[in-house]
mmCIF file of C-alpha atoms in Angstrom:
data_model
loop_
_atom_site.group_PDB
_atom_site.id
_atom_site.type_symbol
_atom_site.label_atom_id
_atom_site.label_comp_id
_atom_site.label_asym_id
_atom_site.label_seq_id
_atom_site.Cartn_x
_atom_site.Cartn_y
_atom_site.Cartn_z
ATOM 1 C CA MET A 1135 -13.403 4.159 13.262
ATOM 2 C CA LEU A 1136 -10.371 2.437 14.728
ATOM 3 C CA GLN A 1137 -10.707 0.760 18.067
ATOM 4 C CA LEU A 1138 -7.759 0.084 20.302
ATOM 5 C CA VAL A 1139 -7.360 -2.891 22.591
ATOM 6 C CA GLY A 1140 -7.787 -1.673 26.165
ATOM 7 C CA SER A 1141 -10.056 1.228 25.254
ATOM 8 C CA GLU A 1142 -13.015 -0.698 26.676
ATOM 9 C CA ASN A 1143 -11.380 -0.635 30.121
ATOM 10 C CA PRO A 1144 -13.604 1.781 32.098
ATOM 11 C CA GLU A 1145 -10.802 3.059 34.331
ATOM 12 C CA ARG A 1146 -8.655 3.913 31.356
ATOM 13 C CA ARG A 1147 -11.554 5.627 29.639
ATOM 14 C CA GLU A 1148 -12.015 7.738 32.727
ATOM 15 C CA TRP A 1149 -8.379 8.835 33.038
ATOM 16 C CA LEU A 1150 -8.099 9.487 29.300
ATOM 17 C CA GLY A 1151 -11.116 11.748 29.684
ATOM 18 C CA VAL A 1152 -9.521 13.574 32.606
ATOM 19 C CA LEU A 1153 -6.205 13.964 30.760
ATOM 20 C CA SER A 1154 -7.913 15.266 27.645
ATOM 21 C CA ARG A 1155 -9.425 18.120 29.607
ATOM 22 C CA ALA A 1156 -6.346 18.895 31.713
ATOM 23 C CA PRO A 1157 -4.722 22.325 31.410
ATOM 24 C CA LEU A 1158 -1.272 22.281 29.832
ATOM 25 C CA GLU A 1159 0.367 23.941 32.867
ATOM 26 C CA THR A 1160 -0.723 21.126 35.183
ATOM 27 C CA LEU A 1161 0.607 18.469 32.833
ATOM 28 C CA ALA A 1162 3.880 20.344 32.355
ATOM 29 C CA ARG A 1163 4.350 20.768 36.104
ATOM 30 C CA TRP A 1164 3.734 17.051 36.654
ATOM 31 C CA HIS A 1165 6.108 16.133 33.842
ATOM 32 C CA ALA A 1166 8.911 18.287 35.241
ATOM 33 C CA ALA A 1167 8.479 16.811 38.708
ATOM 34 C CA ALA A 1168 8.020 13.175 37.714
ATOM 35 C CA SER A 1169 10.807 12.943 35.079
ATOM 36 C CA PRO A 1170 9.280 10.012 33.135
ATOM 37 C CA PRO A 1171 11.417 7.460 31.237
ATOM 38 C CA PRO A 1172 12.413 7.921 27.574
ATOM 39 C CA TRP A 1173 9.918 6.946 24.887
ATOM 40 C CA ARG A 1174 9.561 7.006 21.132
ATOM 41 C CA TRP A 1175 6.774 8.097 18.848
ATOM 42 C CA LEU A 1176 4.392 5.656 17.249
ATOM 43 C CA ARG A 1177 2.450 8.510 15.735
ATOM 44 C CA ARG A 1178 3.575 12.102 16.047
ATOM 45 C CA PRO A 1179 0.997 14.648 17.176
ATOM 46 C CA GLU A 1180 -1.358 15.586 14.374
ATOM 47 C CA THR A 1181 -4.240 18.011 14.459
ATOM 48 C CA GLY A 1182 -7.544 17.393 12.762
ATOM 49 C CA LEU A 1183 -11.265 17.765 13.100
ATOM 50 C CA ALA A 1184 -13.757 15.477 14.751
ATOM 51 C CA MET A 1185 -17.514 15.686 14.329
ATOM 52 C CA VAL A 1186 -19.323 15.967 17.631
ATOM 53 C CA ARG A 1187 -22.737 14.363 17.498
ATOM 54 C CA GLY A 1188 -25.565 14.714 19.911
ATOM 55 C CA ARG A 1189 -29.164 13.781 20.579
ATOM 56 C CA ALA A 1190 -31.708 16.442 21.464
ATOM 57 C CA GLY A 1191 -32.669 15.852 25.087
ATOM 58 C CA GLY A 1192 -30.408 12.815 25.098
ATOM 59 C CA THR A 1193 -33.061 10.678 23.433
ATOM 60 C CA GLY A 1194 -33.873 12.250 20.058
ATOM 61 C CA GLU A 1195 -32.429 11.504 16.649
ATOM 62 C CA GLN A 1196 -28.663 11.807 16.302
ATOM 63 C CA PHE A 1197 -27.547 15.037 14.712
ATOM 64 C CA ASN A 1198 -24.218 16.685 13.946
ATOM 65 C CA LEU A 1199 -23.592 19.312 16.589
ATOM 66 C CA GLY A 1200 -20.439 20.677 15.000
ATOM 67 C CA GLU A 1201 -16.791 20.001 14.433
ATOM 68 C CA MET A 1202 -14.107 20.419 17.042
ATOM 69 C CA THR A 1203 -10.352 20.677 16.728
ATOM 70 C CA LEU A 1204 -8.582 17.621 18.023
ATOM 71 C CA THR A 1205 -4.928 16.634 18.411
ATOM 72 C CA ARG A 1206 -3.903 13.021 18.758
ATOM 73 C CA CYS A 1207 -0.666 11.125 19.156
ATOM 74 C CA ALA A 1208 0.661 7.741 20.265
ATOM 75 C CA LEU A 1209 3.984 6.784 21.782
ATOM 76 C CA ARG A 1210 5.737 3.881 23.455
ATOM 77 C CA LEU A 1211 7.842 3.947 26.605
ATOM 78 C CA GLU A 1212 11.173 2.167 26.735
ATOM 79 C CA SER A 1213 9.617 -0.267 29.180
ATOM 80 C CA GLY A 1214 7.076 -1.269 26.515
ATOM 81 C CA GLU A 1215 3.833 0.419 27.534
ATOM 82 C CA SER A 1216 2.050 2.412 24.854
ATOM 83 C CA GLY A 1217 0.079 5.551 25.505
ATOM 84 C CA VAL A 1218 -2.336 7.548 23.403
ATOM 85 C CA ALA A 1219 -3.887 10.978 23.716
ATOM 86 C CA TYR A 1220 -6.820 12.635 22.049
ATOM 87 C CA ILE A 1221 -7.082 16.189 23.298
ATOM 88 C CA GLN A 1222 -9.156 19.215 22.438
ATOM 89 C CA GLY A 1223 -7.278 21.980 20.641
ATOM 90 C CA ARG A 1224 -4.010 22.196 18.781
ATOM 91 C CA SER A 1225 -1.380 21.872 21.495
ATOM 92 C CA HIS A 1226 1.059 19.180 20.427
ATOM 93 C CA ARG A 1227 2.895 19.468 23.733
ATOM 94 C CA LYS A 1228 -0.278 18.783 25.672
ATOM 95 C CA ALA A 1229 -1.044 15.702 23.579
ATOM 96 C CA GLU A 1230 2.489 14.451 24.136
ATOM 97 C CA LEU A 1231 2.331 14.869 27.915
ATOM 98 C CA ALA A 1232 -1.119 13.307 28.132
ATOM 99 C CA ALA A 1233 0.090 10.292 26.144
ATOM 100 C CA VAL A 1234 3.117 9.882 28.425
ATOM 101 C CA ALA A 1235 0.786 9.975 31.415
ATOM 102 C CA ASP A 1236 -1.509 7.398 29.804
ATOM 103 C CA ALA A 1237 1.411 5.049 29.177
ATOM 104 C CA LEU A 1238 2.676 5.432 32.736
ATOM 105 C CA LEU A 1239 -0.789 4.790 34.125
ATOM 106 C CA GLN A 1240 -0.613 1.340 32.546
ATOM 107 C CA SER A 1241 2.818 0.629 34.006
ATOM 108 C CA ARG A 1242 4.059 -0.108 37.509
ATOM 109 C CA GLU A 1243 4.233 3.652 38.114
ATOM 110 C CA SER A 1244 0.468 3.752 37.848
ATOM 111 C CA GLN A 1245 -0.271 4.416 41.519
ATOM 112 C CA ARG A 1246 2.151 7.345 41.697
ATOM 113 C CA VAL A 1247 0.839 9.025 38.555
ATOM 114 C CA MET A 1248 -2.700 8.526 39.790
ATOM 115 C CA GLU A 1249 -1.930 10.353 43.018
ATOM 116 C CA MET A 1250 0.309 13.030 41.571
ATOM 117 C CA LEU A 1251 -1.707 13.886 38.509
ATOM 118 C CA VAL A 1252 -5.076 12.285 37.933
ATOM 119 C CA VAL A 1253 -6.630 12.700 41.376
ATOM 120 C CA PRO A 1254 -5.802 16.432 41.679
ATOM 121 C CA LEU A 1255 -6.912 16.941 38.086
ATOM 122 C CA ARG A 1256 -10.200 15.211 38.739
ATOM 123 C CA GLU A 1257 -10.774 17.537 41.696
ATOM 124 C CA PHE A 1258 -9.844 20.552 39.635
ATOM 125 C CA LEU A 1259 -12.215 19.620 36.823
ATOM 126 C CA LYS A 1260 -15.008 18.993 39.304
ATOM 127 C CA GLU A 1261 -14.505 22.402 40.881
ATOM 128 C CA GLN A 1262 -14.423 23.990 37.487
ATOM 129 C CA ALA A 1263 -17.685 22.313 36.553
ATOM 130 C CA THR A 1264 -19.320 23.353 39.827
ATOM 131 C CA ALA A 1265 -18.150 26.947 39.397
ATOM 132 C CA MET A 1266 -19.613 27.035 35.924
ATOM 133 C CA GLN A 1267 -22.885 25.544 37.128
ATOM 134 C CA ARG A 1268 -23.074 28.080 39.923
ATOM 135 C CA LYS A 1269 -22.478 30.899 37.485
ATOM 136 C CA ALA A 1270 -25.169 29.598 35.177
ATOM 137 C CA GLN A 1271 -27.531 28.983 38.053
ATOM 138 C CA ALA A 1272 -27.189 32.620 39.178
ATOM 139 C CA THR A 1273 -28.538 33.881 35.896
ATOM 140 C CA ARG A 1274 -31.341 31.359 35.660
ATOM 141 C CA VAL A 1275 -34.659 32.783 34.658
ATOM 142 C CA GLU A 1276 -37.885 31.023 35.491
ATOM 143 C CA PHE A 1277 -40.520 31.251 32.838
ATOM 144 C CA PHE A 1278 -43.934 30.690 34.277
ATOM 145 C CA THR A 1279 -46.010 29.735 31.331
ATOM 146 C CA LEU A 1280 -49.474 28.364 31.154
ATOM 147 C CA ALA A 1281 -48.155 25.072 29.836
ATOM 148 C CA ARG A 1282 -45.788 24.654 32.727
ATOM 149 C CA GLU A 1283 -48.343 25.579 35.334
ATOM 150 C CA ALA A 1284 -50.706 23.148 33.785
ATOM 151 C CA ALA A 1285 -48.123 20.422 33.999
ATOM 152 C CA GLU A 1286 -47.369 20.937 37.661
ATOM 153 C CA MET B 108 -14.372 -4.940 13.504
ATOM 154 C CA THR B 109 -11.343 -6.096 15.402
ATOM 155 C CA ALA B 110 -9.608 -3.769 17.820
ATOM 156 C CA ILE B 111 -5.950 -2.846 17.357
ATOM 157 C CA ASP B 112 -3.447 -3.891 19.959
ATOM 158 C CA LEU B 113 -1.170 -0.892 20.334
ATOM 159 C CA ALA B 114 1.569 -3.100 21.758
ATOM 160 C CA ALA B 115 1.935 -4.689 18.314
ATOM 161 C CA VAL B 116 2.159 -1.393 16.445
ATOM 162 C CA LEU B 117 5.514 -0.507 14.907
ATOM 163 C CA PRO B 118 6.545 3.134 14.629
ATOM 164 C CA GLY B 119 5.503 4.832 11.406
ATOM 165 C CA PHE B 120 7.648 7.313 9.487
ATOM 166 C CA ASP B 121 9.794 9.554 11.684
ATOM 167 C CA ASP B 122 8.485 12.442 9.644
ATOM 168 C CA PRO B 123 5.181 11.518 7.994
ATOM 169 C CA ALA B 124 5.423 14.067 5.168
ATOM 170 C CA TYR B 125 9.054 13.499 4.129
ATOM 171 C CA GLY B 126 8.958 9.800 4.918
ATOM 172 C CA SER B 127 5.987 9.041 2.707
ATOM 173 C CA GLN B 128 7.329 11.302 -0.045
ATOM 174 C CA ALA B 129 10.640 9.447 -0.021
ATOM 175 C CA ALA B 130 8.888 6.067 -0.114
ATOM 176 C CA PHE B 131 6.615 7.229 -2.925
ATOM 177 C CA ARG B 132 9.612 8.521 -4.843
ATOM 178 C CA ALA B 133 11.282 5.121 -4.434
ATOM 179 C CA ALA B 134 8.143 3.407 -5.777
ATOM 180 C CA LEU B 135 8.029 5.769 -8.744
ATOM 181 C CA GLN B 136 11.712 5.256 -9.486
ATOM 182 C CA ALA B 137 11.406 1.492 -9.159
ATOM 183 C CA LEU B 138 8.440 1.229 -11.536
ATOM 184 C CA SER B 139 9.802 3.616 -14.149
ATOM 185 C CA ARG B 140 13.208 1.870 -14.255
ATOM 186 C CA PRO B 141 12.291 -1.801 -13.841
ATOM 187 C CA GLY B 142 15.173 -3.978 -12.779
ATOM 188 C CA THR B 143 17.120 -1.258 -10.952
ATOM 189 C CA LEU B 144 17.450 -1.582 -7.208
ATOM 190 C CA VAL B 145 16.216 1.478 -5.358
ATOM 191 C CA GLU B 146 17.229 2.175 -1.782
ATOM 192 C CA SER B 147 14.368 2.702 0.638
ATOM 193 C CA GLU B 148 14.479 2.165 4.368
ATOM 194 C CA ARG B 149 12.357 -0.827 5.520
ATOM 195 C CA ALA B 150 11.286 -1.008 1.883
ATOM 196 C CA ALA B 151 8.218 -3.260 1.997
ATOM 197 C CA TYR B 152 6.797 -1.715 5.149
ATOM 198 C CA SER B 153 7.395 1.887 4.108
ATOM 199 C CA LEU B 154 5.870 1.248 0.675
ATOM 200 C CA CYS B 155 2.751 0.052 2.458
ATOM 201 C CA LEU B 156 2.777 3.092 4.755
ATOM 202 C CA ALA B 157 3.057 5.428 1.776
ATOM 203 C CA LEU B 158 0.618 3.756 -0.616
ATOM 204 C CA LEU B 159 -2.215 2.619 1.650
ATOM 205 C CA ASP B 160 -5.081 4.711 2.960
ATOM 206 C CA GLN B 161 -8.662 4.321 4.191
ATOM 207 C CA ASP B 162 -9.917 3.413 0.728
ATOM 208 C CA THR B 163 -7.521 0.564 0.004
ATOM 209 C CA ARG B 164 -7.976 -3.097 0.846
ATOM 210 C CA LEU B 165 -4.928 -5.028 1.931
ATOM 211 C CA TRP B 166 -4.303 -8.760 2.018
ATOM 212 C CA LEU B 167 -1.496 -10.024 4.236
ATOM 213 C CA SER B 168 0.141 -13.400 3.772
ATOM 214 C CA PRO B 169 0.480 -15.535 6.948
ATOM 215 C CA SER B 170 4.071 -14.449 7.635
ATOM 216 C CA ALA B 171 3.221 -10.761 7.124
ATOM 217 C CA GLN B 172 0.362 -10.791 9.648
ATOM 218 C CA ALA B 173 2.576 -9.029 12.196
ATOM 219 C CA PHE B 174 2.313 -5.844 10.110
ATOM 220 C CA GLY B 175 -1.486 -5.880 10.228
ATOM 221 C CA ALA B 176 -1.903 -3.859 13.400
ATOM 222 C CA SER B 177 0.706 -1.281 12.367
ATOM 223 C CA LEU B 178 -0.725 -0.717 8.909
ATOM 224 C CA ARG B 179 -4.281 -0.533 10.200
ATOM 225 C CA PHE B 180 -3.172 1.974 12.821
ATOM 226 C CA HIS B 181 -1.048 4.212 10.612
ATOM 227 C CA THR B 182 -2.958 4.117 7.343
ATOM 228 C CA GLY B 183 -6.494 3.085 8.293
ATOM 229 C CA CYS B 184 -6.528 0.528 5.447
ATOM 230 C CA LEU B 185 -8.972 -2.370 5.410
ATOM 231 C CA LEU B 186 -7.673 -5.890 5.883
ATOM 232 C CA VAL B 187 -9.407 -8.510 3.746
ATOM 233 C CA ARG B 188 -9.383 -12.304 4.032
ATOM 234 C CA GLY B 189 -9.398 -13.097 0.337
ATOM 235 C CA ALA B 190 -6.471 -12.030 -1.829
ATOM 236 C CA ALA B 191 -8.824 -11.704 -4.812
ATOM 237 C CA GLU B 192 -10.648 -8.706 -3.353
ATOM 238 C CA ALA B 193 -7.529 -6.814 -2.267
ATOM 239 C CA ASP B 194 -5.992 -3.729 -3.894
ATOM 240 C CA PHE B 195 -2.642 -4.467 -2.290
ATOM 241 C CA ILE B 196 -1.042 -7.805 -1.562
ATOM 242 C CA PHE B 197 1.735 -8.007 1.010
ATOM 243 C CA ALA B 198 3.493 -11.364 0.842
ATOM 244 C CA GLY B 199 6.101 -12.059 3.507
ATOM 245 C CA ASN B 200 7.939 -14.589 1.332
ATOM 246 C CA ALA B 201 7.756 -15.987 -2.173
ATOM 247 C CA LYS B 202 6.096 -19.265 -1.117
ATOM 248 C CA GLU B 203 3.087 -17.330 0.119
ATOM 249 C CA LEU B 204 2.665 -15.338 -3.072
ATOM 250 C CA PRO B 205 -0.844 -16.071 -4.383
ATOM 251 C CA GLN B 206 -1.320 -17.149 -8.016
ATOM 252 C CA LEU B 207 -1.143 -13.900 -9.982
ATOM 253 C CA GLU B 208 -4.206 -14.725 -12.073
ATOM 254 C CA SER B 209 -6.276 -15.124 -8.893
ATOM 255 C CA LEU B 210 -5.699 -11.470 -7.962
ATOM 256 C CA GLY B 211 -7.561 -8.359 -9.016
ATOM 257 C CA LEU B 212 -6.491 -7.801 -12.634
ATOM 258 C CA GLY B 213 -8.542 -4.714 -13.408
ATOM 259 C CA THR B 214 -10.684 -4.425 -16.499
ATOM 260 C CA ASP B 215 -9.896 -3.290 -20.026
ATOM 261 C CA GLU B 216 -11.708 -0.013 -19.279
ATOM 262 C CA ALA B 217 -10.003 0.468 -15.885
ATOM 263 C CA PRO B 218 -6.715 -1.454 -15.865
ATOM 264 C CA HIS B 219 -5.434 0.741 -13.034
ATOM 265 C CA ARG B 220 -7.882 -0.937 -10.654
ATOM 266 C CA SER B 221 -5.728 -4.047 -10.587
ATOM 267 C CA ALA B 222 -3.855 -5.282 -7.545
ATOM 268 C CA THR B 223 -0.327 -4.224 -6.608
ATOM 269 C CA VAL B 224 1.840 -6.912 -5.079
ATOM 270 C CA ILE B 225 4.528 -6.148 -2.510
ATOM 271 C CA LEU B 226 6.762 -9.145 -2.018
ATOM 272 C CA GLU B 227 9.532 -9.510 0.542
ATOM 273 C CA VAL B 228 12.372 -11.879 -0.400
ATOM 274 C CA GLU B 229 15.609 -12.868 1.277
ATOM 275 C CA GLU B 230 17.867 -12.177 -1.644
ATOM 276 C CA LEU B 231 17.581 -9.615 -4.399
ATOM 277 C CA ALA B 232 20.527 -8.589 -6.519
ATOM 278 C CA ALA B 233 21.375 -6.999 -9.838
ATOM 279 C CA GLY B 234 23.223 -8.957 -12.478
ATOM 280 C CA GLY B 235 21.595 -12.358 -12.213
ATOM 281 C CA SER B 236 20.089 -14.832 -14.635
ATOM 282 C CA TRP B 237 16.871 -12.939 -15.325
ATOM 283 C CA ARG B 238 16.943 -10.804 -18.464
ATOM 284 C CA LEU B 239 14.492 -7.947 -18.241
ATOM 285 C CA ALA B 240 13.259 -5.955 -21.217
ATOM 286 C CA GLY B 241 10.451 -3.540 -21.921
ATOM 287 C CA PRO B 242 9.524 0.114 -21.309
ATOM 288 C CA GLY B 243 11.968 1.902 -19.010
ATOM 289 C CA ILE B 244 14.840 -0.480 -19.764
ATOM 290 C CA PRO B 245 17.348 0.837 -22.368
ATOM 291 C CA ASP B 246 18.787 -2.526 -23.523
ATOM 292 C CA GLU B 247 18.284 -5.162 -20.967
ATOM 293 C CA ALA B 248 18.564 -5.368 -17.212
ATOM 294 C CA ARG B 249 19.804 -8.334 -15.247
ATOM 295 C CA LEU B 250 18.222 -9.378 -11.997
ATOM 296 C CA ARG B 251 18.605 -12.170 -9.506
ATOM 297 C CA VAL B 252 15.668 -13.263 -7.333
ATOM 298 C CA PRO B 253 16.452 -16.844 -6.230
ATOM 299 C CA ALA B 254 13.138 -17.188 -4.393
ATOM 300 C CA LEU B 255 11.120 -16.894 -7.600
ATOM 301 C CA GLY B 256 11.414 -19.891 -9.896
ATOM 302 C CA THR B 257 10.176 -20.996 -13.284
ATOM 303 C CA ALA B 258 6.598 -21.395 -12.062
ATOM 304 C CA PHE B 259 6.566 -17.694 -11.309
ATOM 305 C CA LEU B 260 8.008 -16.797 -14.715
ATOM 306 C CA GLU B 261 5.218 -18.808 -16.330
ATOM 307 C CA GLN B 262 2.652 -16.826 -14.324
ATOM 308 C CA TRP B 263 4.423 -13.617 -15.219
ATOM 309 C CA ARG B 264 4.209 -14.343 -18.955
ATOM 310 C CA ALA B 265 0.484 -14.993 -18.558
ATOM 311 C CA ASN B 266 0.206 -11.737 -16.622
ATOM 312 C CA GLN B 267 1.784 -9.939 -19.583
ATOM 313 C CA ARG B 268 -0.484 -11.486 -22.176
ATOM 314 C CA ARG B 269 -3.437 -9.890 -20.394
ATOM 315 C CA PHE B 270 -2.171 -6.374 -21.048
ATOM 316 C CA PRO B 271 -3.530 -3.742 -20.335
ATOM 317 C CA ARG B 272 -4.878 -5.789 -17.445
ATOM 318 C CA GLY B 273 -2.524 -7.419 -14.948
ATOM 319 C CA VAL B 274 -0.765 -6.905 -11.630
ATOM 320 C CA ASP B 275 2.336 -4.859 -10.868
ATOM 321 C CA LEU B 276 4.958 -6.184 -8.532
ATOM 322 C CA PHE B 277 7.402 -4.667 -6.069
ATOM 323 C CA VAL B 278 10.116 -7.086 -4.963
ATOM 324 C CA CYS B 279 11.654 -5.902 -1.712
ATOM 325 C CA SER B 280 14.557 -7.154 0.301
ATOM 326 C CA GLY B 281 15.423 -5.265 3.450
ATOM 327 C CA ALA B 282 16.146 -1.699 2.377
ATOM 328 C CA ARG B 283 16.030 -2.336 -1.389
ATOM 329 C CA VAL B 284 13.131 -2.438 -3.768
ATOM 330 C CA CYS B 285 12.858 -3.398 -7.404
ATOM 331 C CA GLY B 286 9.776 -2.677 -9.495
ATOM 332 C CA LEU B 287 8.347 -5.125 -12.010
ATOM 333 C CA PRO B 288 5.441 -3.463 -13.798
ATOM 334 C CA ARG B 289 3.153 -5.545 -16.009
ATOM 335 C CA THR B 290 4.964 -4.281 -19.124
ATOM 336 C CA THR B 291 8.300 -5.840 -18.189
ATOM 337 C CA ARG B 292 9.267 -9.017 -20.014
ATOM 338 C CA ILE B 293 11.365 -11.505 -18.062
ATOM 339 C CA GLU B 294 13.427 -14.260 -19.652
ATOM 340 C CA ALA B 295 15.514 -16.703 -17.653
ATOM 341 C CA ALA B 296 18.879 -17.011 -19.356
#
């Protein structure tokens, strides 16, 4: 597995995570409004599979959960900053826009991109997660078993 | 494992499929017609991009270190410290070319496991003092590589005597590449 310099930076990890889950429309709207500088490809978008691994209960043995479709790309802005994107799905456009955002977040434009794109996206993703939790919560079924009663 | 600094990564092929096919074609052409100069953009670098993958080990000479990050990033190849354990040798100039006999020479059963050397030189021209003969050369070919002297020719003769074992060489200069497979005989006129 390749490791990139800067990937250990926790802030960058966080925004890369946010960008990877962003809807294409949001990224496209930001891109149109922000008109970022020209850039050139280091690696054009390419789609492949990544194995998602998990641990039962978060503590058990590692197992292969399944494969997911992933698109990645890397580019460099004229000003020198490089951006990468690893996004779920096959949208090359989305990977491109996410990589541009990543590069800009490392530049002097960082503050502006943070406010225009990442903060609203973070909110959006949080709402989405809460909505999903609420929906799941509504259909929750309590099983009162002997074992559980005994444990309480 | 060392992390890759993206700032040091050079762009790969503009079009990965066509780019690597063109570079591979150039390599094929160069090795099947030793002594002819084949055009290939950024010859040494694009040969590396086309030929390397996750299963190949690459050794970089000190002056070629700058390509390390790019080649790791684009091809996923492994960089090794010792030239002897490498499948591919990338030498940035002729002075840094390791002794040929110290490289992977393959075995009599698997001669194709030997190392391939990619050498960048300042000057490479047809019609020089080297007389090339062997498979793929109708009569003789003339070549001029000022950076490689008599010491190299001595090593090259030894490389030939080991046939079927031995290394193959790509001599690159800017956008031109010339192939010298282990079957090619070189005489300095």
